[in-house]
Tab-separated table of C-alpha atoms in Angstrom:
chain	number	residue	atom	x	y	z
A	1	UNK	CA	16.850	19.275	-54.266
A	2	UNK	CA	18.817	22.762	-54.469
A	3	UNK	CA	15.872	24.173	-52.001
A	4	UNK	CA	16.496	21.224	-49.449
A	5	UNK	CA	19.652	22.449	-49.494
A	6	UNK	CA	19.315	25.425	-49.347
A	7	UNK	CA	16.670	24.689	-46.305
A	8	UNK	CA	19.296	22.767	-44.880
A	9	UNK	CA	21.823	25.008	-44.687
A	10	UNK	CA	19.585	27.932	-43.357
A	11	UNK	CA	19.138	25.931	-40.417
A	12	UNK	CA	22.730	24.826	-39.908
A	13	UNK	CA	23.229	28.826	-39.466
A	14	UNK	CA	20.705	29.655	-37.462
A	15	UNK	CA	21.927	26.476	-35.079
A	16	UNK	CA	25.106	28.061	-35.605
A	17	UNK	CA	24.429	31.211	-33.974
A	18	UNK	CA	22.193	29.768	-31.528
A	19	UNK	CA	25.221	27.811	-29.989
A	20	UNK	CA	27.910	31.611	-30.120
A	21	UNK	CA	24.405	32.931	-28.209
A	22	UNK	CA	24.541	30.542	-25.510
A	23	UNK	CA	28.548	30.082	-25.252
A	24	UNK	CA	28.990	33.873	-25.042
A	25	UNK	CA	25.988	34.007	-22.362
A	26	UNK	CA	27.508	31.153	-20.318
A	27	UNK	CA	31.481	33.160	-20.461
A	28	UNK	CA	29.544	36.093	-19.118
A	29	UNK	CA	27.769	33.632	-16.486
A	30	UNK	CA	31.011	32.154	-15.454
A	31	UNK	CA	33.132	35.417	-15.520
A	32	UNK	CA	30.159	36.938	-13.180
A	33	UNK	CA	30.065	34.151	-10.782
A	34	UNK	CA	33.816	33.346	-10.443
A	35	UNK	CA	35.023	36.538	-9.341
A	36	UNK	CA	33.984	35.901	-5.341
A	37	UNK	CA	34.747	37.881	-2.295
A	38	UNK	CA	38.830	38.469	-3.015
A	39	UNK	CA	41.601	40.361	-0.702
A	40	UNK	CA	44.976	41.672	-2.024
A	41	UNK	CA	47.624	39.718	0.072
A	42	UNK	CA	51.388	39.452	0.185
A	43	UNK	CA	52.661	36.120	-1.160
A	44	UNK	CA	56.112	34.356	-1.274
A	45	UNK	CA	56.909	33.915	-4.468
A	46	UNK	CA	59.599	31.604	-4.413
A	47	UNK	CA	60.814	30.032	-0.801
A	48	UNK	CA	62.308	32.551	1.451
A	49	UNK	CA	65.353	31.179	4.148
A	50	UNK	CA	64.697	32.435	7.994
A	51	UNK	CA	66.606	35.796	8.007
A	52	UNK	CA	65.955	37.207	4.351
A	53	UNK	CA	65.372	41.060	4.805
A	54	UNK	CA	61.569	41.863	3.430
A	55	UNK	CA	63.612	44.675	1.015
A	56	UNK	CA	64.931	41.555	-0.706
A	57	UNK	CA	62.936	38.624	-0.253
A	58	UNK	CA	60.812	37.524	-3.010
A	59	UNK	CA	57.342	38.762	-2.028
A	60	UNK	CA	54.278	40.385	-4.289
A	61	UNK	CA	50.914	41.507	-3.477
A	62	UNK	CA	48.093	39.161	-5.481
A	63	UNK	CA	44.134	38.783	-4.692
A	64	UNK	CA	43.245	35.996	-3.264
A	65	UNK	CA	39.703	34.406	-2.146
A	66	UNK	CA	39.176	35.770	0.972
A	67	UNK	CA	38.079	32.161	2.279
A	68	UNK	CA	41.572	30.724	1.152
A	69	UNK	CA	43.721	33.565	3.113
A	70	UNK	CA	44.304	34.360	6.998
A	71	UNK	CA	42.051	36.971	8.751
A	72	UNK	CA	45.676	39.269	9.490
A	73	UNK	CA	47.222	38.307	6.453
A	74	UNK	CA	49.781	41.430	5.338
A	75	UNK	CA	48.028	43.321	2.701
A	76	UNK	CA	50.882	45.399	1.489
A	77	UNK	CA	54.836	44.889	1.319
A	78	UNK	CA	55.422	48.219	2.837
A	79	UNK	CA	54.130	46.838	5.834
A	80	UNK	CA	57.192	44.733	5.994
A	81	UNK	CA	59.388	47.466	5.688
A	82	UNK	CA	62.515	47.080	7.872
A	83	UNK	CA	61.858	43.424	8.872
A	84	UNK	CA	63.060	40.554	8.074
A	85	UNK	CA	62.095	36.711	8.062
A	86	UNK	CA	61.837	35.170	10.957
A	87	UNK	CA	61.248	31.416	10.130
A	88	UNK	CA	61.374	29.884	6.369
A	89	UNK	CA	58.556	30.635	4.076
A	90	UNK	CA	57.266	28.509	1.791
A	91	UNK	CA	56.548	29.485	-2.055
A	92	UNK	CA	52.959	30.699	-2.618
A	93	UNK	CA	52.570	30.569	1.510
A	94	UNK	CA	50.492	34.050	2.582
A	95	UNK	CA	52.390	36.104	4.545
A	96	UNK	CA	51.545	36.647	8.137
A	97	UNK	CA	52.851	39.717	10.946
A	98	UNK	CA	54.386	36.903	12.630
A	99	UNK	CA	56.255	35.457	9.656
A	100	UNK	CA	58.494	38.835	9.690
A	101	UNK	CA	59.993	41.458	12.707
A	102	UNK	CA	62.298	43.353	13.760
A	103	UNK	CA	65.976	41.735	13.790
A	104	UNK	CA	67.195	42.117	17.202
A	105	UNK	CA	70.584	42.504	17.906
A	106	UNK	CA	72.963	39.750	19.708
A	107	UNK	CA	73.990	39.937	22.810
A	108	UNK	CA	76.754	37.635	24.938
A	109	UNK	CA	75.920	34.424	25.787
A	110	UNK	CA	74.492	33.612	22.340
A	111	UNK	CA	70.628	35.089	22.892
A	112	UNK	CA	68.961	37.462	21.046
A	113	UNK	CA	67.943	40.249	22.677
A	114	UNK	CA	64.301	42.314	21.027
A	115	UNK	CA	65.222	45.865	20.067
A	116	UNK	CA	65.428	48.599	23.115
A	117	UNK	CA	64.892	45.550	25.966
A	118	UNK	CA	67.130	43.797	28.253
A	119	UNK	CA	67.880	40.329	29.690
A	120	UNK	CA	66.570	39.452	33.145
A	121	UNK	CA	66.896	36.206	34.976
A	122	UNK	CA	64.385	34.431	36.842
A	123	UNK	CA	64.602	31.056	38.847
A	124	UNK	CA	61.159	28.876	39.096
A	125	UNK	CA	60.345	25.722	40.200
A	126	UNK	CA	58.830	22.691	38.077
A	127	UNK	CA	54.813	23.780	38.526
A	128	UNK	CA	55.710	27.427	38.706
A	129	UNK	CA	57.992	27.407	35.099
A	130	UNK	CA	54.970	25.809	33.109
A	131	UNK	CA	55.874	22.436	33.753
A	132	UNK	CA	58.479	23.244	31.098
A	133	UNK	CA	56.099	23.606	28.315
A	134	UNK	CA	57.087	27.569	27.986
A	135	UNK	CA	60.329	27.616	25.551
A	136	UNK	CA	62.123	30.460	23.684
A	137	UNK	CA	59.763	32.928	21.963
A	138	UNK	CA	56.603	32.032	23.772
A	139	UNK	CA	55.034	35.213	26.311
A	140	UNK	CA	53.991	34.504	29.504
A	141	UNK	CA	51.908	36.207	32.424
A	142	UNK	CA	53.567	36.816	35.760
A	143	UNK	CA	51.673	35.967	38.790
A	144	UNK	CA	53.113	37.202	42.083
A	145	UNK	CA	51.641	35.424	45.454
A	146	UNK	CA	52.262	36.637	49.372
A	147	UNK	CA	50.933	35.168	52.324
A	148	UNK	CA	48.813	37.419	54.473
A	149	UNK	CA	47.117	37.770	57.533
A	150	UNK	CA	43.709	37.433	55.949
A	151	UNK	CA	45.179	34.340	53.928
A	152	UNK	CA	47.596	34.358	50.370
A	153	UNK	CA	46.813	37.447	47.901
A	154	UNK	CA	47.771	36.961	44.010
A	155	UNK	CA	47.912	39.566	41.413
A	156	UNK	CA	48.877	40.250	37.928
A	157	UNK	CA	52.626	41.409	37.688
A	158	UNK	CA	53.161	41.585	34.465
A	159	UNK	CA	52.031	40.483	31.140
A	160	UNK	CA	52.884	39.136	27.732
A	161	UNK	CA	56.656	38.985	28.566
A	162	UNK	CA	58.748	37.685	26.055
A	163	UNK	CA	60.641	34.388	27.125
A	164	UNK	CA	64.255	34.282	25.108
A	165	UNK	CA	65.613	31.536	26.395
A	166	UNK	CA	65.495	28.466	28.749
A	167	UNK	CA	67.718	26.447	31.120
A	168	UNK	CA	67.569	23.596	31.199
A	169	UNK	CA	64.802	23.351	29.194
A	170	UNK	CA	64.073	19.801	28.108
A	171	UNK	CA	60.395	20.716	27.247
A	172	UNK	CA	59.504	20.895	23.380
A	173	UNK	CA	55.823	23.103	23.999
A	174	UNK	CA	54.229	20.640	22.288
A	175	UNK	CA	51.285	18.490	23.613
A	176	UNK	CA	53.377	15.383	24.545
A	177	UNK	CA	54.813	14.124	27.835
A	178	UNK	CA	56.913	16.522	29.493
A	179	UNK	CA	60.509	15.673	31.635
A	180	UNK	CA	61.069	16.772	34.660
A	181	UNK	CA	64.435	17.061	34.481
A	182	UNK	CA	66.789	17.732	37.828
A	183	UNK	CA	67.136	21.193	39.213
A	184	UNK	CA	65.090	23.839	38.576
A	185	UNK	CA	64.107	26.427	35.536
A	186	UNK	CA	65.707	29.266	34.523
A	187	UNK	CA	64.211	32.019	32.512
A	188	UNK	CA	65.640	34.376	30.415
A	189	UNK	CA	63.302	37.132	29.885
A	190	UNK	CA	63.091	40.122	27.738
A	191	UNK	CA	62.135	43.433	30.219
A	192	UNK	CA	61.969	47.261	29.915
A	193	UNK	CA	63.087	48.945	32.968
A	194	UNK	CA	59.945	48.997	34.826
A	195	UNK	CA	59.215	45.514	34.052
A	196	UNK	CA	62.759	44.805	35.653
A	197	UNK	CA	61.953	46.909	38.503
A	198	UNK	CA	58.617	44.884	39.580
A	199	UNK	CA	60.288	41.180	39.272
A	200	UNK	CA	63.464	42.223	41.192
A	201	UNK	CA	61.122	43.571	44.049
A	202	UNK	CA	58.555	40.557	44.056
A	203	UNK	CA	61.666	38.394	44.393
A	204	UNK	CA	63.383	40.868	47.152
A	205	UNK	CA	60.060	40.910	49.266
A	206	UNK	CA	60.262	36.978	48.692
A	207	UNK	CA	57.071	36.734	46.584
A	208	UNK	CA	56.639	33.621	45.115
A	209	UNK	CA	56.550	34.060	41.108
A	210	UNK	CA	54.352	31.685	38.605
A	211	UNK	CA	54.523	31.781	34.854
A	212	UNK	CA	51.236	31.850	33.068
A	213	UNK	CA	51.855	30.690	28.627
A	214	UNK	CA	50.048	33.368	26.985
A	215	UNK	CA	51.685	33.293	23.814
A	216	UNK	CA	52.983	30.180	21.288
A	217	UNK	CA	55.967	30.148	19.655
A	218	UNK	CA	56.795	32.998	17.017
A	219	UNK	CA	55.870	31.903	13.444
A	220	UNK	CA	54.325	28.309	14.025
């Protein structure tokens, strides 16, 4: 009897260390296969209100799957340095160059103009404005068109100009039904000198101006 015992608990060992074999095998198996293709990436920490300078707002750089995290997601918080938020994020949300900028500063009328540009004016019709789907912080192209002997010639005036603001404006930019509204659209755009320059001359030599969306809304 003391033999079968002894038999008995022989085996109960060698089970024993059979099963800390395989469980330390399958840790290594799992720590091995888990890791994955990762990228450090900035990260609200808590929820961050539209405004928050990047100095102060609650941010930290952690690894992330690179599957899980934006193709230009902001890999360091110097990167931010001097910006600020420019629409709420949410906690754990990946940080994105759009998410933060440069704070402009305000000018009359209650717009915001981008730092070292100025406010121009431009009036469009319905067609020409975008059908009022352009609204504050989108970019647009500038098309210029002249009649001509040899028939109308179009070119490229400018592009990616910054639209700050909208009269009247009843569009939302979204894909829905659009109102026409009475009157016509007025643009508020955001121009260096030069840029200035070529609009005031299209509209002198009585070019006729169309507005080409090139850019969405800031942050969405």
């Amino acid at each position: 009897m003391r033999s079968r015992n002894h038999l008995i608990i022989a085996v109960g060992i060698v089970l024993a260390l059979l099963g800390a074999g395989t469980a330390v095998a399958y840790v290594k198996s799992d720590s091995s296969s888990g890791g994955g293709d990762t990228r450090a990436v900035v990260v609200a920490t808590r929820d961050v209100v539209a405004g928050t300078p990047a100095a102060t707002a609650p941010l930290a750089v952690r690894r992330l799957p690179s599957s899980a995290v934006p193709a230009n997601a902001v890999a360091s918080t110097q990167a931010l340095n001097g910006q600020v938020a420019l629409v709420a994020v949410s906690a754990g949300q990946v940080v994105t160059p759009a998410m933060f900028g440069v704070q402009g500063t305000a000018a009359q009328g209650g717009v915001v103009l981008p730092k070292g540009k100025k406010g121009i004016g431009v009036e469009l019709g319905f067609a020409p404005g975008g059908l009022r789907y352009v609204v504050p912080g989108n970019t647009i192209d500038v098309l210029a068109s002249a009649k001509a002997d040899s028939g109308a010639r179009t070119e490229v005036l400018l592009k990616g100009v910054e639209v700050i603001a909208t009269t009247p404006g009843t569009g939302t930019g979204a894909a829905a039904p659009v109102s026409g509204g009475a009157g016509t659209l007025n643009f508020l755009l955001a121009v260096d000198e030069a840029q200035a320059l070529k609009i005031v001359g299209a509209q002198a030599s009585q070019r006729s101006l169309y507005f080409v969306l090139a850019g969405t809304r800031k942050g969405a």
